[in-house]
Amino acid sequence: MNFHLIDMDHWSRKPYFEHYLNQVRCTYSMTANIDITHLLAKSKSRGIKLYPALIYMIVTVVNRHVEFRTCLDAEGRPGYWDSMSPSYTLFHNENKTFSSIWTAYREVFDEFYNGWLEDQDKYGSVMKLMAKANEPPNTFNISCIPWVHFTGFNLNIDNGSAYLLPIFTMGKYDEQDGAIRLPLSVQVHHAVCDGYHTGLLFHELQQLADSCEQWLPGDRTRVEP
């Protein structure tokens, strides 16, 4: 993982960045329904868990666009990671709490899925807020609220006006107009991400869901490395 500092004097986004970070501090959230009809059917028929498939889709699109990988370093300087990995939540039904676990991103779904399964085996039953130690700095957050099909979701982060990375929240999927739709919310910082970029993100997520046959493996319960 490498962090690349941005040359502010030659950054076309400089006036927007400075305006929304220093003058009118602004984050915003957007929620949209992803049609997962095809993805759900294919993942079930091939013995693949849906949650890691959705996480893979999100991290794949995040890594396509520098706007979703831009943040501040320890000295407050803007830059971007060359690659991001997901930090996601797991629910513990035993005591109704959750844990945060991270899995290193891999471009090939089989490899990412196996890494996800290995992390579940090692840390899935660890009932701590941070179940897996040594989380790297190039991670972003994904959570899930599978009990509610919400139409909007907003996070309120105290003193979070300098947090630039996206935060994703999934909801409960259900059938609407003959299709299975999953609500997905993303919270972003306007200093680095405009409506165009979030719109593009949702568009590409839908494309991945529709083309899942191209990246999901064949019928199997687990592909060994």
PDB file of N, CA and C in Angstrom, residues 52-94:
ATOM      1  N   PRO A  52     -20.135 -11.269   1.446  1.00  0.00           N
ATOM      2  CA  PRO A  52     -18.807 -10.974   0.887  1.00  0.00           C
ATOM      3  C   PRO A  52     -18.847 -10.616  -0.594  1.00  0.00           C
ATOM      4  N   ALA A  53     -19.836 -11.124  -1.325  1.00  0.00           N
ATOM      5  CA  ALA A  53     -19.960 -10.738  -2.737  1.00  0.00           C
ATOM      6  C   ALA A  53     -20.304  -9.257  -2.852  1.00  0.00           C
ATOM      7  N   LEU A  54     -21.188  -8.775  -1.983  1.00  0.00           N
ATOM      8  CA  LEU A  54     -21.542  -7.355  -1.982  1.00  0.00           C
ATOM      9  C   LEU A  54     -20.353  -6.498  -1.545  1.00  0.00           C
ATOM     10  N   ILE A  55     -19.626  -6.962  -0.528  1.00  0.00           N
ATOM     11  CA  ILE A  55     -18.430  -6.234  -0.081  1.00  0.00           C
ATOM     12  C   ILE A  55     -17.420  -6.154  -1.218  1.00  0.00           C
ATOM     13  N   TYR A  56     -17.234  -7.252  -1.933  1.00  0.00           N
ATOM     14  CA  TYR A  56     -16.294  -7.275  -3.062  1.00  0.00           C
ATOM     15  C   TYR A  56     -16.705  -6.260  -4.124  1.00  0.00           C
ATOM     16  N   MET A  57     -17.993  -6.188  -4.426  1.00  0.00           N
ATOM     17  CA  MET A  57     -18.460  -5.219  -5.408  1.00  0.00           C
ATOM     18  C   MET A  57     -18.117  -3.794  -4.974  1.00  0.00           C
ATOM     19  N   ILE A  58     -18.382  -3.487  -3.712  1.00  0.00           N
ATOM     20  CA  ILE A  58     -18.136  -2.135  -3.216  1.00  0.00           C
ATOM     21  C   ILE A  58     -16.658  -1.780  -3.275  1.00  0.00           C
ATOM     22  N   VAL A  59     -15.805  -2.665  -2.756  1.00  0.00           N
ATOM     23  CA  VAL A  59     -14.375  -2.355  -2.726  1.00  0.00           C
ATOM     24  C   VAL A  59     -13.795  -2.309  -4.133  1.00  0.00           C
ATOM     25  N   THR A  60     -14.345  -3.084  -5.050  1.00  0.00           N
ATOM     26  CA  THR A  60     -13.879  -3.041  -6.438  1.00  0.00           C
ATOM     27  C   THR A  60     -14.137  -1.673  -7.059  1.00  0.00           C
ATOM     28  N   VAL A  61     -15.338  -1.138  -6.858  1.00  0.00           N
ATOM     29  CA  VAL A  61     -15.659   0.179  -7.420  1.00  0.00           C
ATOM     30  C   VAL A  61     -14.870   1.274  -6.709  1.00  0.00           C
ATOM     31  N   VAL A  62     -14.723   1.171  -5.393  1.00  0.00           N
ATOM     32  CA  VAL A  62     -13.928   2.159  -4.658  1.00  0.00           C
ATOM     33  C   VAL A  62     -12.511   2.236  -5.220  1.00  0.00           C
ATOM     34  N   ASN A  63     -11.931   1.091  -5.528  1.00  0.00           N
ATOM     35  CA  ASN A  63     -10.555   1.075  -6.020  1.00  0.00           C
ATOM     36  C   ASN A  63     -10.418   1.532  -7.471  1.00  0.00           C
ATOM     37  N   ARG A  64     -11.521   1.688  -8.153  1.00  0.00           N
ATOM     38  CA  ARG A  64     -11.477   2.215  -9.519  1.00  0.00           C
ATOM     39  C   ARG A  64     -11.319   3.730  -9.556  1.00  0.00           C
ATOM     40  N   HIS A  65     -11.691   4.421  -8.475  1.00  0.00           N
ATOM     41  CA  HIS A  65     -11.814   5.877  -8.513  1.00  0.00           C
ATOM     42  C   HIS A  65     -11.034   6.516  -7.380  1.00  0.00           C
ATOM     43  N   VAL A  66     -10.158   7.423  -7.720  1.00  0.00           N
ATOM     44  CA  VAL A  66      -9.306   8.072  -6.726  1.00  0.00           C
ATOM     45  C   VAL A  66     -10.118   8.901  -5.743  1.00  0.00           C
ATOM     46  N   GLU A  67     -11.285   9.393  -6.162  1.00  0.00           N
ATOM     47  CA  GLU A  67     -12.104  10.223  -5.270  1.00  0.00           C
ATOM     48  C   GLU A  67     -12.495   9.472  -3.998  1.00  0.00           C
ATOM     49  N   PHE A  68     -12.655   8.151  -4.094  1.00  0.00           N
ATOM     50  CA  PHE A  68     -13.054   7.353  -2.932  1.00  0.00           C
ATOM     51  C   PHE A  68     -11.861   6.824  -2.153  1.00  0.00           C
ATOM     52  N   ARG A  69     -10.659   7.158  -2.593  1.00  0.00           N
ATOM     53  CA  ARG A  69      -9.436   6.721  -1.902  1.00  0.00           C
ATOM     54  C   ARG A  69      -8.637   7.911  -1.367  1.00  0.00           C
ATOM     55  N   THR A  70      -9.235   9.095  -1.420  1.00  0.00           N
ATOM     56  CA  THR A  70      -8.548  10.311  -0.996  1.00  0.00           C
ATOM     57  C   THR A  70      -8.843  10.603   0.476  1.00  0.00           C
ATOM     58  N   CYS A  71      -7.788  10.949   1.222  1.00  0.00           N
ATOM     59  CA  CYS A  71      -7.949  11.295   2.634  1.00  0.00           C
ATOM     60  C   CYS A  71      -6.780  12.179   3.059  1.00  0.00           C
ATOM     61  N   LEU A  72      -6.714  12.493   4.327  1.00  0.00           N
ATOM     62  CA  LEU A  72      -5.631  13.303   4.874  1.00  0.00           C
ATOM     63  C   LEU A  72      -4.640  12.404   5.597  1.00  0.00           C
ATOM     64  N   ASP A  73      -3.347  12.723   5.491  1.00  0.00           N
ATOM     65  CA  ASP A  73      -2.354  11.963   6.238  1.00  0.00           C
ATOM     66  C   ASP A  73      -2.269  12.505   7.671  1.00  0.00           C
ATOM     67  N   ALA A  74      -1.323  11.989   8.442  1.00  0.00           N
ATOM     68  CA  ALA A  74      -1.201  12.380   9.854  1.00  0.00           C
ATOM     69  C   ALA A  74      -0.888  13.857  10.021  1.00  0.00           C
ATOM     70  N   GLU A  75      -0.345  14.482   8.985  1.00  0.00           N
ATOM     71  CA  GLU A  75      -0.006  15.902   9.041  1.00  0.00           C
ATOM     72  C   GLU A  75      -1.081  16.776   8.400  1.00  0.00           C
ATOM     73  N   GLY A  76      -2.199  16.175   8.033  1.00  0.00           N
ATOM     74  CA  GLY A  76      -3.293  16.937   7.453  1.00  0.00           C
ATOM     75  C   GLY A  76      -3.139  17.250   5.984  1.00  0.00           C
ATOM     76  N   ARG A  77      -2.246  16.553   5.294  1.00  0.00           N
ATOM     77  CA  ARG A  77      -2.031  16.784   3.867  1.00  0.00           C
ATOM     78  C   ARG A  77      -2.876  15.807   3.047  1.00  0.00           C
ATOM     79  N   PRO A  78      -3.529  16.290   1.981  1.00  0.00           N
ATOM     80  CA  PRO A  78      -4.363  15.391   1.179  1.00  0.00           C
ATOM     81  C   PRO A  78      -3.526  14.498   0.272  1.00  0.00           C
ATOM     82  N   GLY A  79      -4.006  13.305   0.106  1.00  0.00           N
ATOM     83  CA  GLY A  79      -3.375  12.343  -0.782  1.00  0.00           C
ATOM     84  C   GLY A  79      -4.324  11.185  -0.993  1.00  0.00           C
ATOM     85  N   TYR A  80      -3.857  10.151  -1.666  1.00  0.00           N
ATOM     86  CA  TYR A  80      -4.742   9.019  -1.941  1.00  0.00           C
ATOM     87  C   TYR A  80      -3.948   7.710  -1.874  1.00  0.00           C
ATOM     88  N   TRP A  81      -4.646   6.680  -1.453  1.00  0.00           N
ATOM     89  CA  TRP A  81      -4.061   5.343  -1.410  1.00  0.00           C
ATOM     90  C   TRP A  81      -4.129   4.711  -2.788  1.00  0.00           C
ATOM     91  N   ASP A  82      -3.118   3.919  -3.112  1.00  0.00           N
ATOM     92  CA  ASP A  82      -3.175   3.231  -4.394  1.00  0.00           C
ATOM     93  C   ASP A  82      -4.154   2.069  -4.362  1.00  0.00           C
ATOM     94  N   SER A  83      -4.510   1.590  -3.165  1.00  0.00           N
ATOM     95  CA  SER A  83      -5.478   0.514  -3.033  1.00  0.00           C
ATOM     96  C   SER A  83      -6.122   0.590  -1.651  1.00  0.00           C
ATOM     97  N   MET A  84      -7.402   0.232  -1.585  1.00  0.00           N
ATOM     98  CA  MET A  84      -8.133   0.218  -0.316  1.00  0.00           C
ATOM     99  C   MET A  84      -8.629  -1.195  -0.033  1.00  0.00           C
ATOM    100  N   SER A  85      -8.796  -1.505   1.255  1.00  0.00           N
ATOM    101  CA  SER A  85      -9.374  -2.768   1.685  1.00  0.00           C
ATOM    102  C   SER A  85     -10.581  -2.483   2.568  1.00  0.00           C
ATOM    103  N   PRO A  86     -11.555  -3.401   2.623  1.00  0.00           N
ATOM    104  CA  PRO A  86     -12.758  -3.144   3.413  1.00  0.00           C
ATOM    105  C   PRO A  86     -12.617  -3.542   4.874  1.00  0.00           C
ATOM    106  N   SER A  87     -13.170  -2.711   5.746  1.00  0.00           N
ATOM    107  CA  SER A  87     -13.355  -3.029   7.157  1.00  0.00           C
ATOM    108  C   SER A  87     -14.860  -3.107   7.366  1.00  0.00           C
ATOM    109  N   TYR A  88     -15.361  -4.267   7.727  1.00  0.00           N
ATOM    110  CA  TYR A  88     -16.800  -4.514   7.703  1.00  0.00           C
ATOM    111  C   TYR A  88     -17.267  -5.092   9.030  1.00  0.00           C
ATOM    112  N   THR A  89     -18.570  -5.030   9.270  1.00  0.00           N
ATOM    113  CA  THR A  89     -19.133  -5.487  10.536  1.00  0.00           C
ATOM    114  C   THR A  89     -19.718  -6.887  10.418  1.00  0.00           C
ATOM    115  N   LEU A  90     -19.642  -7.622  11.533  1.00  0.00           N
ATOM    116  CA  LEU A  90     -20.282  -8.927  11.685  1.00  0.00           C
ATOM    117  C   LEU A  90     -21.127  -8.889  12.953  1.00  0.00           C
ATOM    118  N   PHE A  91     -22.335  -9.414  12.875  1.00  0.00           N
ATOM    119  CA  PHE A  91     -23.260  -9.393  14.001  1.00  0.00           C
ATOM    120  C   PHE A  91     -23.144 -10.675  14.820  1.00  0.00           C
ATOM    121  N   HIS A  92     -23.176 -10.521  16.149  1.00  0.00           N
ATOM    122  CA  HIS A  92     -23.156 -11.663  17.059  1.00  0.00           C
ATOM    123  C   HIS A  92     -24.566 -11.837  17.643  1.00  0.00           C
ATOM    124  N   ASN A  93     -25.245 -12.864  17.191  1.00  0.00           N
ATOM    125  CA  ASN A  93     -26.612 -13.082  17.657  1.00  0.00           C
ATOM    126  C   ASN A  93     -26.659 -13.444  19.135  1.00  0.00           C
ATOM    127  N   GLU A  94     -25.544 -13.992  19.648  1.00  0.00           N
ATOM    128  CA  GLU A  94     -25.520 -14.435  21.045  1.00  0.00           C
ATOM    129  C   GLU A  94     -25.752 -13.280  22.021  1.00  0.00           C
TER     130      GLU A  94
END
